[in-house]
Coordinates of C-alpha atoms in Angstrom, one line a residue:
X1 CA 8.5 23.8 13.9
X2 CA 4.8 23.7 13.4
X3 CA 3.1 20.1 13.3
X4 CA 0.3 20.9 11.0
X5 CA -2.0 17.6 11.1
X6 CA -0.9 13.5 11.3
X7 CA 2.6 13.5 9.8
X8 CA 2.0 16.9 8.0
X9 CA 4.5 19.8 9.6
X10 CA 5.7 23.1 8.4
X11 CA 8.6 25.0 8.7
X12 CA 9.5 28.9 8.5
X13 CA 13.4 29.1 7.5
X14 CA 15.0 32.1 6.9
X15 CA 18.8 31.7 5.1
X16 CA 21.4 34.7 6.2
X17 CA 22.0 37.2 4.1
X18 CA 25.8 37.0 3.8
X19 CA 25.1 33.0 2.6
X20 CA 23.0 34.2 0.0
X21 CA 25.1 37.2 -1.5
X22 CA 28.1 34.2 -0.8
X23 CA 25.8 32.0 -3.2
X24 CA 24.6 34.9 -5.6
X25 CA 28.6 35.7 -6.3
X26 CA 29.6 31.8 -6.3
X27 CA 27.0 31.2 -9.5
X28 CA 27.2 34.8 -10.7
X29 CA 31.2 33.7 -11.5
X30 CA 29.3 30.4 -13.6
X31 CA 27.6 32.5 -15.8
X32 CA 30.4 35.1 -15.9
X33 CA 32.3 32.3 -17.3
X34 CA 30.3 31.8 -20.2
X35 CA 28.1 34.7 -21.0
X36 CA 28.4 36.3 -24.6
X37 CA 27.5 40.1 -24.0
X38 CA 28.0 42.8 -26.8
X39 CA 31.0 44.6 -26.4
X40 CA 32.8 42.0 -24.3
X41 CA 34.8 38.9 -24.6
X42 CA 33.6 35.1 -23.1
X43 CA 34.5 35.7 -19.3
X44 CA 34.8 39.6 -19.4
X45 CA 31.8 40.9 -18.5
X46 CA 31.4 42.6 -15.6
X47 CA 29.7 40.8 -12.7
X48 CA 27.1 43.6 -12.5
X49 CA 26.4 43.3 -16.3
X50 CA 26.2 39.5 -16.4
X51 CA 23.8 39.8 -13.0
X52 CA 21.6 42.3 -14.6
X53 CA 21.1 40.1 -17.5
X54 CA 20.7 37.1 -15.9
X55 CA 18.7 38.0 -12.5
X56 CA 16.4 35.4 -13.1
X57 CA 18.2 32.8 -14.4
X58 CA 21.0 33.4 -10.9
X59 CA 17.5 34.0 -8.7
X60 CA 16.8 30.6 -9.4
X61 CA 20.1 29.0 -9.3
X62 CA 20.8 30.2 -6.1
X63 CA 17.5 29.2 -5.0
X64 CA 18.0 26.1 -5.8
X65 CA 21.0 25.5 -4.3
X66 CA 20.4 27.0 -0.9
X67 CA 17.1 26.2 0.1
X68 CA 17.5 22.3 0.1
X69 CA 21.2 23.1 2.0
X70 CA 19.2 25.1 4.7
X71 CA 15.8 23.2 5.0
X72 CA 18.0 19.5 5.5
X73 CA 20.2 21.4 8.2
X74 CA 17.1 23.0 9.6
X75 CA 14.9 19.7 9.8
X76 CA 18.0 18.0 11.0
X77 CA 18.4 20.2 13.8
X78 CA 14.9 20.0 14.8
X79 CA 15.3 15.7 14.8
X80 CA 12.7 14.9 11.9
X81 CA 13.2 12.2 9.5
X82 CA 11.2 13.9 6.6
X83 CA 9.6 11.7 3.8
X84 CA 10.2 12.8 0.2
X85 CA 10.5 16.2 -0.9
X86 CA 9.1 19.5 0.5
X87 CA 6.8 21.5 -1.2
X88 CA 8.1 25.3 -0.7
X89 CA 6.1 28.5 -0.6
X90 CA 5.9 32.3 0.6
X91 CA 9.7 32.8 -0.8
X92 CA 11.0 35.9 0.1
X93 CA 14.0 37.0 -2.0
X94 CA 15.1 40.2 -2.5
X95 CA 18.7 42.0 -3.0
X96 CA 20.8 42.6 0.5
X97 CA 18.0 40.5 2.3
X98 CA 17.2 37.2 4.0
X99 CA 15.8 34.5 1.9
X100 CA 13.0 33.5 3.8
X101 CA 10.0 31.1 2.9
X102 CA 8.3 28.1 4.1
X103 CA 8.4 24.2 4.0
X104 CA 5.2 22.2 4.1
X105 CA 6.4 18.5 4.4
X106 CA 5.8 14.9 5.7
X107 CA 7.7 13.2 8.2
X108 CA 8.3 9.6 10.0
X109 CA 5.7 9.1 12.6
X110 CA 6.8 8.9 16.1
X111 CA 5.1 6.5 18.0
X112 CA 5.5 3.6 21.2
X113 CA 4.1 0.1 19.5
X114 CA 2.0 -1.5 21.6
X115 CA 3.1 -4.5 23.8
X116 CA 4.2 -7.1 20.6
X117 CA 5.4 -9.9 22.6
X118 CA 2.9 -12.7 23.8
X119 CA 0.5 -11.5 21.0
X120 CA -2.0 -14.3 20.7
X121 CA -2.7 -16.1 17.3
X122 CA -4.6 -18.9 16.5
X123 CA -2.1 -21.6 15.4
X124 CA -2.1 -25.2 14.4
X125 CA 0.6 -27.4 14.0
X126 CA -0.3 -29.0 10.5
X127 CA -0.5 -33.0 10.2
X128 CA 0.1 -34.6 7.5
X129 CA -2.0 -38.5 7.0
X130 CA -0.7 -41.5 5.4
X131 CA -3.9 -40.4 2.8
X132 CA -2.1 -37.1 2.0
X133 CA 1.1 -39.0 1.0
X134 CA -1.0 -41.6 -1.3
X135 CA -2.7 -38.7 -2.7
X136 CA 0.6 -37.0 -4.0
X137 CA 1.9 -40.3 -5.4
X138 CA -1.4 -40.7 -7.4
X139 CA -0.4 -37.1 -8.7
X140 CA 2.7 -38.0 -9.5
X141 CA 1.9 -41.1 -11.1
X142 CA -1.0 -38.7 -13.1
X143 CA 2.3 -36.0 -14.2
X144 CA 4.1 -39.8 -15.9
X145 CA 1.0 -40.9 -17.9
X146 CA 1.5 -41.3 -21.2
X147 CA -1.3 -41.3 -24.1
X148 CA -1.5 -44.0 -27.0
X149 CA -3.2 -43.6 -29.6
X150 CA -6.0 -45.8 -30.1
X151 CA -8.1 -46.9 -33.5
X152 CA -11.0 -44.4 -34.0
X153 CA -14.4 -45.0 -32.7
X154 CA -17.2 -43.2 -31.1
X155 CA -16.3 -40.9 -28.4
X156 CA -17.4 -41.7 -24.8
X157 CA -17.2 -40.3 -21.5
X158 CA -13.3 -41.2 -20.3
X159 CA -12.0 -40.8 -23.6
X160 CA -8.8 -38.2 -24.5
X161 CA -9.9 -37.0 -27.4
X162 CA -7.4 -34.7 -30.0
X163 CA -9.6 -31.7 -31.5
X164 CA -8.4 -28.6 -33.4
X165 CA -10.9 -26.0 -32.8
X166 CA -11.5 -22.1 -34.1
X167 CA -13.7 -19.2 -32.4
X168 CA -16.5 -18.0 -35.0
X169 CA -18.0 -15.7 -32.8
X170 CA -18.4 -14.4 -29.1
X171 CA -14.4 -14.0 -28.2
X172 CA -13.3 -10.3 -28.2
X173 CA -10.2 -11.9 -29.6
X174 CA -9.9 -14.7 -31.5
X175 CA -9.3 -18.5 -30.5
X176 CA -7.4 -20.9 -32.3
X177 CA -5.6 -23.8 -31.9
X178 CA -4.4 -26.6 -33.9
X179 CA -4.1 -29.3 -30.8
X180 CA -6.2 -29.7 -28.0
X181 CA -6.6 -32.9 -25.6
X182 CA -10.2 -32.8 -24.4
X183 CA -11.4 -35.4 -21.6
X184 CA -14.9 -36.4 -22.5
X185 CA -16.8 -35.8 -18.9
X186 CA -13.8 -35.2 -17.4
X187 CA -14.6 -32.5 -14.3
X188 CA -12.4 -29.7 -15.6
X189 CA -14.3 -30.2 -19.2
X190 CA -16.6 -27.4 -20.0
X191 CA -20.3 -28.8 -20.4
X192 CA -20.5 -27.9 -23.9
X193 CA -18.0 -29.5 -25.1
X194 CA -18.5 -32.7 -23.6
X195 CA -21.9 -32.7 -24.8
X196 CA -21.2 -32.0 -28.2
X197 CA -18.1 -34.5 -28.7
X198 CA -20.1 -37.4 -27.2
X199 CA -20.3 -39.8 -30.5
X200 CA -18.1 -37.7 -32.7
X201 CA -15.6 -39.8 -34.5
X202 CA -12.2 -38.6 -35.6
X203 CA -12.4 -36.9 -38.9
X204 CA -15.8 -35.6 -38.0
X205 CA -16.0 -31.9 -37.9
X206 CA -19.0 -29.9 -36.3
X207 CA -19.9 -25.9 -35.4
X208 CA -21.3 -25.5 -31.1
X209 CA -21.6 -22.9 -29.1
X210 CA -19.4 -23.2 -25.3
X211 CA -20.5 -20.9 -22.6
X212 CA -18.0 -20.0 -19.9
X213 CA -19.2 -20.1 -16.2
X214 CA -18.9 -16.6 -14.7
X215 CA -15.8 -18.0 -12.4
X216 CA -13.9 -19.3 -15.3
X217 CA -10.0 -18.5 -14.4
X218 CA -9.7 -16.5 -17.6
X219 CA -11.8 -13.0 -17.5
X220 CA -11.7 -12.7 -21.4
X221 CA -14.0 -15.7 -21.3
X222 CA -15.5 -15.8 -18.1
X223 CA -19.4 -15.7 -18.7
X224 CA -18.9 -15.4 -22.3
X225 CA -20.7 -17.8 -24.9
X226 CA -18.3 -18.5 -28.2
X227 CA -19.2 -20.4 -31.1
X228 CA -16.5 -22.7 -32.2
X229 CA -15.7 -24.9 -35.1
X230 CA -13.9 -27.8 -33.6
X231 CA -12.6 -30.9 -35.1
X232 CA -12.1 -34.3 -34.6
X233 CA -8.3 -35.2 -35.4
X234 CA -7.5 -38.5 -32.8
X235 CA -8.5 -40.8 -30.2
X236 CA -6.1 -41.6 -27.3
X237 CA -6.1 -43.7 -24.2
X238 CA -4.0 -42.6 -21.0
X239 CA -1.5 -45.4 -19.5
X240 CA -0.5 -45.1 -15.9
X241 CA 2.9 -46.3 -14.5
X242 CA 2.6 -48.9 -11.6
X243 CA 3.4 -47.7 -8.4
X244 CA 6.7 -49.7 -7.4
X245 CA 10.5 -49.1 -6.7
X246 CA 11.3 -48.7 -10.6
X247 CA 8.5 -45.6 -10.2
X248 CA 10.5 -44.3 -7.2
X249 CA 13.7 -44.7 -8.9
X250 CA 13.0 -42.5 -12.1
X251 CA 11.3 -39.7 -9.5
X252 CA 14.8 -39.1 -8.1
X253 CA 17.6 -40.2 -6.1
X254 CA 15.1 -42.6 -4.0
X255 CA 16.3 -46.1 -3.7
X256 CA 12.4 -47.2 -2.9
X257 CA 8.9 -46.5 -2.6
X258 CA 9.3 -46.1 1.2
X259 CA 12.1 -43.6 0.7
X260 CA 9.8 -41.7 -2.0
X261 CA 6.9 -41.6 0.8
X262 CA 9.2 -40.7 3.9
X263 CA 10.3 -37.8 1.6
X264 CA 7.0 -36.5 0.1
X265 CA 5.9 -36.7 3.9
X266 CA 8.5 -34.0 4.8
X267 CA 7.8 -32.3 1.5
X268 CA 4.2 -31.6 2.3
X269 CA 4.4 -30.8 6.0
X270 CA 7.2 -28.2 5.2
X271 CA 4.1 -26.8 2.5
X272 CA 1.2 -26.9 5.2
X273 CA 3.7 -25.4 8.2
X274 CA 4.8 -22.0 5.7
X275 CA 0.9 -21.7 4.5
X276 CA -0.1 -22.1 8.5
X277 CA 2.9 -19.7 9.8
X278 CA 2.1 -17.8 7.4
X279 CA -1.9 -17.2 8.1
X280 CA -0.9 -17.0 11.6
X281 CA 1.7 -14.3 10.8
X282 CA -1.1 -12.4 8.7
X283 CA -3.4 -12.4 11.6
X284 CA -0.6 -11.4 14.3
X285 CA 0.2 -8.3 11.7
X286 CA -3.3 -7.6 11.5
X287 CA -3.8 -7.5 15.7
X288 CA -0.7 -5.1 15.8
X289 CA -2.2 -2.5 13.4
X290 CA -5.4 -2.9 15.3
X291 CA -3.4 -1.8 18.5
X292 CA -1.4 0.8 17.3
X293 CA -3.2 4.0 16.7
X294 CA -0.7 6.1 14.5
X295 CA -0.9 9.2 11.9
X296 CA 1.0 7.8 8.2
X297 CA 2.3 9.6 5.7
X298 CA 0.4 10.5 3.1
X299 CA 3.0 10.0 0.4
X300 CA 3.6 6.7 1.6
X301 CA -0.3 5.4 1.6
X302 CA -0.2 7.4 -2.4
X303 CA 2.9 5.2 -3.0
X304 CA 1.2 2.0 -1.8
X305 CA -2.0 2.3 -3.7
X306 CA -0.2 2.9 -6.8
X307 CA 2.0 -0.8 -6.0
X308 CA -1.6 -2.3 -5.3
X309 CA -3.0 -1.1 -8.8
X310 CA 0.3 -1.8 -10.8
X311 CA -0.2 -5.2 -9.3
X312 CA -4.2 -5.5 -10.4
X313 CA -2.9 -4.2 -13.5
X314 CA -0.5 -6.6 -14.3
X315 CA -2.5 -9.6 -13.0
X316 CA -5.1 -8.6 -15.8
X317 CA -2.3 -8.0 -18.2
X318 CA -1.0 -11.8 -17.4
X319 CA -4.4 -13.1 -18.2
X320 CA -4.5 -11.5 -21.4
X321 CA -7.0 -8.6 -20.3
X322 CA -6.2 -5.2 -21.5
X323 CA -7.2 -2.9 -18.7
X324 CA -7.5 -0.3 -21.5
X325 CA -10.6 -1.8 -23.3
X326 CA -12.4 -1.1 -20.2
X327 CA -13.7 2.3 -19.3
X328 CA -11.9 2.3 -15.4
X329 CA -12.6 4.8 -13.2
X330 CA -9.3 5.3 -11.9
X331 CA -9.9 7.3 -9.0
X332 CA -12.6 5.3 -7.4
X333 CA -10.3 2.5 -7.7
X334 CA -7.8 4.3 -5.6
X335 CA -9.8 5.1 -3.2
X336 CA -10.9 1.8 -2.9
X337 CA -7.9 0.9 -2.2
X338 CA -7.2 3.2 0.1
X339 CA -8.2 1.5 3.7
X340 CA -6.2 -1.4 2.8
X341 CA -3.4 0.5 1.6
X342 CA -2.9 2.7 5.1
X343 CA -2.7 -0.7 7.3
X344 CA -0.2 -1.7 5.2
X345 CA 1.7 0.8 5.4
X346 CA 1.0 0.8 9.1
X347 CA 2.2 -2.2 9.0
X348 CA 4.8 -2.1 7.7
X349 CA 6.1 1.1 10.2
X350 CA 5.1 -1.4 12.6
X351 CA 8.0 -4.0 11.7
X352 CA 10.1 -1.9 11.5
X353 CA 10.0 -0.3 14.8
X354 CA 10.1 -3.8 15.9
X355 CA 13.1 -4.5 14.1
X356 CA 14.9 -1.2 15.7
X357 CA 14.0 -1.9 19.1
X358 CA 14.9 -6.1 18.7
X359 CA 17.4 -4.7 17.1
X360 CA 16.7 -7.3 14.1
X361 CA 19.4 -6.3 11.3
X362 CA 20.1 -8.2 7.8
X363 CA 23.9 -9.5 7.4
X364 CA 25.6 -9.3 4.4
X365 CA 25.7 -13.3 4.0
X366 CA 22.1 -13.0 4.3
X367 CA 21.5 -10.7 1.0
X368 CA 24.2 -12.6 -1.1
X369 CA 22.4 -16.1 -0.4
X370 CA 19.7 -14.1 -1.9
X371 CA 21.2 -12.6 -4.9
X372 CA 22.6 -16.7 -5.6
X373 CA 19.4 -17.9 -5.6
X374 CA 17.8 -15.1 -7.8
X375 CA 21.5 -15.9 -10.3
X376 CA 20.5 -19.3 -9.9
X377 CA 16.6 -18.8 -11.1
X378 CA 17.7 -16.7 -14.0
X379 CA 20.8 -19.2 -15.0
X380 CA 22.6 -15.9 -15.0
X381 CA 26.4 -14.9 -13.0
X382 CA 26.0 -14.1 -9.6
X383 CA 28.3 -11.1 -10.5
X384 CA 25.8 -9.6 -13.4
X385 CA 23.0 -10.3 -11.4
X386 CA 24.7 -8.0 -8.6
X387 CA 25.8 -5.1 -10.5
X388 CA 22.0 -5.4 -11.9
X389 CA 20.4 -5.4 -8.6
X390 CA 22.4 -2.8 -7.3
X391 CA 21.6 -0.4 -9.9
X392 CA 17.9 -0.5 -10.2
X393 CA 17.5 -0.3 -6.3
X394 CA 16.0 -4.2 -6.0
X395 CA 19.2 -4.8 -3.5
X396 CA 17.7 -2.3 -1.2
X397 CA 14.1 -4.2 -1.2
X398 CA 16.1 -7.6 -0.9
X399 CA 17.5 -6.3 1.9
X400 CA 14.2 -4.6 3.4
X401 CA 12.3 -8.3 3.0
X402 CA 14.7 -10.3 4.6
X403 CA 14.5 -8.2 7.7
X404 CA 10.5 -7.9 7.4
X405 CA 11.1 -11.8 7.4
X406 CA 13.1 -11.8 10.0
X407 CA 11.0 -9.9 12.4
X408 CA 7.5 -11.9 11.4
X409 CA 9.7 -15.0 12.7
X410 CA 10.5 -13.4 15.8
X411 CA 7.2 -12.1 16.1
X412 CA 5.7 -15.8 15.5
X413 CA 8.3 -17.4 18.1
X414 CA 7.3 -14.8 20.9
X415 CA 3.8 -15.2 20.4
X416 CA 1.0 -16.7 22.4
X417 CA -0.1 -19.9 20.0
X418 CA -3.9 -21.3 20.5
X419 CA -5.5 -24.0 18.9
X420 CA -8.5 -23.0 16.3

C-alpha cells in the first residue's frame, strides 16, 4: 500500500495466473454459447476459434470481472474503507501471465477527534415576557380579520384598497393580476404605489412606474423599476375580533383566554429554545472542526459542493429565477464553495466518529416515527411511503439524520454552557 497524499493511496495488485485463465475459460464458455461462426453450429465452435475472434471482447470481460474481485479482497486485507470507485491504470494482461495493474483511490480518513466533551458554547436559556405572549395574540387576532367593503371615496393612508394591475414595461417577465389588496402607507407597501393610489377612487385607472429596493425578497424584481397600469376596483375596511374567551374558543380546544396564553407561552419558548440549541449546536460543530486537523476525501468535498449548488439552484428556481438567463461561471462558483464545503464534510466525519465511539446508533422505532410523520405530511399510506423511501435511498438519509441529531444532543448535554 502506498498513501499517496491526504486520503489519496495507491495500490499495485497483481491477480494469479491460474485465476485469470479460470476466468478467461469461465466467459470464454458465455460466448461459446452463443457465437455464430461460419462452418459451425450456435455452441459448436471451438474454444480456440471463439477466443480468437472474440479476444477483445473476453479481454475485457474478464477484466472486468476480476479486477473489482481482487482490488476489494486486496483493500480489505490491508483494513481501508475506500470511498467510491478506483480509477485503474498500468494494466498488464497478457496470455499465461499475471494480470497486474494499479489502483489509485480515496479512502476514510483515520483520525483521534479531539477531546469533544466539556466543549464550551455560549448558551442562553431563552425567556419568553408576558409582551411576547400579547404580541402573538395581536397576530393571531391580525390572521382572523376580516375586510368589508366600504362605499367608495378617496383613498387615504390606512385604507385596504382592491387594484388590478398589469406590467407595461421593466419586468423580464410579465406581471399580472386581477386582485390585489394594497394597504395605503402600510410598512410593507412599496413607495410608489402608495404615492400614486393616495386620492385615487375606485373606478379610476392610472399608468406609474414602482421601483424595487435592491433587497426586495424576489430577485426578478429586486432593483428593478416596472411601469404598471393598475386599477382601482374596491375600497375595504379591516375588522378585528375582540380579544375574549369566544376568540380563544374558535383558536382551538382552549376553554379561555388564560388557557390560550399559558399555551402560546409554551409554544414560543419551545421556538426560541430549538433556534438557541440550535446556534449553540452550530458553534460547538464549528469549534470541533477548528480542532481537528484531518485530510477529506476529495470525492466527498466534489459531492458536497454539487448539494450546495443544487441547493442555490433551486432556491433561485423557487423564486422564479432561471439560473439559465444568467451567464454563471460555474466553476468559480464551485470553488467558492469549496472552503465551506470541506468543513462540512469535516464535520460531518466528525459526528460520526462521535457516534462510533458513544456508540450513538438509530433504532428502528426511531426511523418508522419518521417515515409516519413524512406519510402523515404527504396524506399518503405509511406503507407506500416506505416502499418509496426505501427505493430511492431517502431511508438511508432518514436514518443518517436522526443519528447526526442524536449526537448534536449529546454533544449539547456534555458541553460546557456560558452565558453571552
Amino acid at each position: 500500500m502506498a498513501l499517496v497524499e491526504g486520503c489519496k493511496h495507491e495500490l499495485e495488485i497483481s491477480i494469479p495466473a491460474e485465476a485469470v485463465e479460470a476466468e478467461t475459460s469461465k466467459v470464454t464458455k458465455t460466448f461459446q454459447d452463443r457465437a455464430k461462426l461460419p462452418g459451425f453450429r450456435p455452441g459448436k465452435a471451438p474454444a480456440s476459434l471463439v477466443r480468437r475472434n472474440f479476444a477483445g471482447d473476453i479481454r475485457q470481460q474478464v477484466l472486468e470481472q476480476l479486477v473489482p474481485r481482487f482490488f476489494d479482497a486486496k483493500a480489505k486485507e490491508e483494513n481501508l474503507r475506500v470511498v467510491g470507485t478506483p480509477n485503474v491504470s498500468d494494466v498488464h494482461f497478457h496470455e499465461g501471465e499475471p494480470i497486474r495493474f494499479k489502483a489509485h483511490f480515496e479512502v476514510f480518513p483515520e483520525f483521534e477527534p479531539a477531546e469533544y466533551k466539556g466543549v464550551e458554547i455560549p448558551y442562553r436559556q431563552p425567556e419568553v415576557t408576558d409582551e411576547d405572549v400579547e404580541k402573538r395574540v395581536a397576530e393571531l387576532r391580525e390572521s382572523k380579520a376580516t375586510y368589508v367593503n366600504e362605499d367608495p371615496r378617496p383613498l387615504q393612508d390606512g385604507d385596504y384598497a382592491v387594484i388590478s394591475l398589469e406590467s407595461l414595461a421593466g419586468a423580464d417577465t410579465p406581471i399580472k393580476s386581477d386582485e390585489v389588496v394594497v394597504l395605503i402607507g402600510g410598512p410593507e407597501t412599496l413607495e410608489g404605489f402608495t404615492q400614486n393610489l393616495q386620492g385615487a377612487s375606485p373606478g379610476d385607472e392610472k399608468e406609474f412606474d414602482v421601483t424595487y429596493p435592491e433587497d426586495y425578497g424576489q430577485e426578478k424584481l429586486s432593483g428593478k423599476t416596472i411601469r404598471f397600469q393598475v386599477a382601482v376596483k374596491g375600497l375595504r375596511r379591516k375588522e378585528l375580533p375582540d380579544v375574549n374567551d369566544d376568540f380563544a374558543q374558535d383558536l382551538g380546544d382552549f376553554r379561555n383566554m388564560d388557557e390560550l396564553k399559558e399555551a402560546l407561552r409554551k409554544s414560543i419558548f419551545a421556538q426560541r429554545e430549538a433556534e438557541a440549541q440550535r446556534e449553540a449546536k452550530d458553534k460547538l460543530v464549528d469549534k470541533l472542526v477548528d480542532a481537528n486537523d484531518f485530510p477529506v476525501p476529495e470525492k466527498f468535498v466534489e459531492r458536497q459542493i454539487e448539494s450546495r449548488v443544487e441547493t442555490r439552484l433551486r432556491s433561485l428556481a423557487q423564486q422564479g429565477v432561471d439560473p439559465r438567463s444568467f451567464n454563471l461561471d460555474w466553476a468559480k462558483i464551485k470553488d467558492a464553495q469549496r472552503d465551506a464545503a470541506v468543513r462540512e464534510v469535516k464535520a460531518s466525519l466528525i459526528l460520526g466518529k462521535v457516534a462510533e465511539r458513544e456508540a450513538i446508533g438509530v433504532t428502528n422505532d426511531e426511523v418508522d416515527r419518521e417515515v409516519q410523520r413524512i406519510a402523515q405530511q404527504n396524506r399518503e399510506p405509511v406503507a407506500t411511503v416506505r416502499k418509496k423511501l426505501s427505493e430511492d435511498g431517502t431511508m438511508d438519509r432518514i436514518a443518517s439524520h436522526i443519528q447526526t441529531e442524536k449526537t448534536l444532543n449529546f454533544l449539547f448535554d456534555k458541553a460546557t454552557k456560558s452565558a453571552e
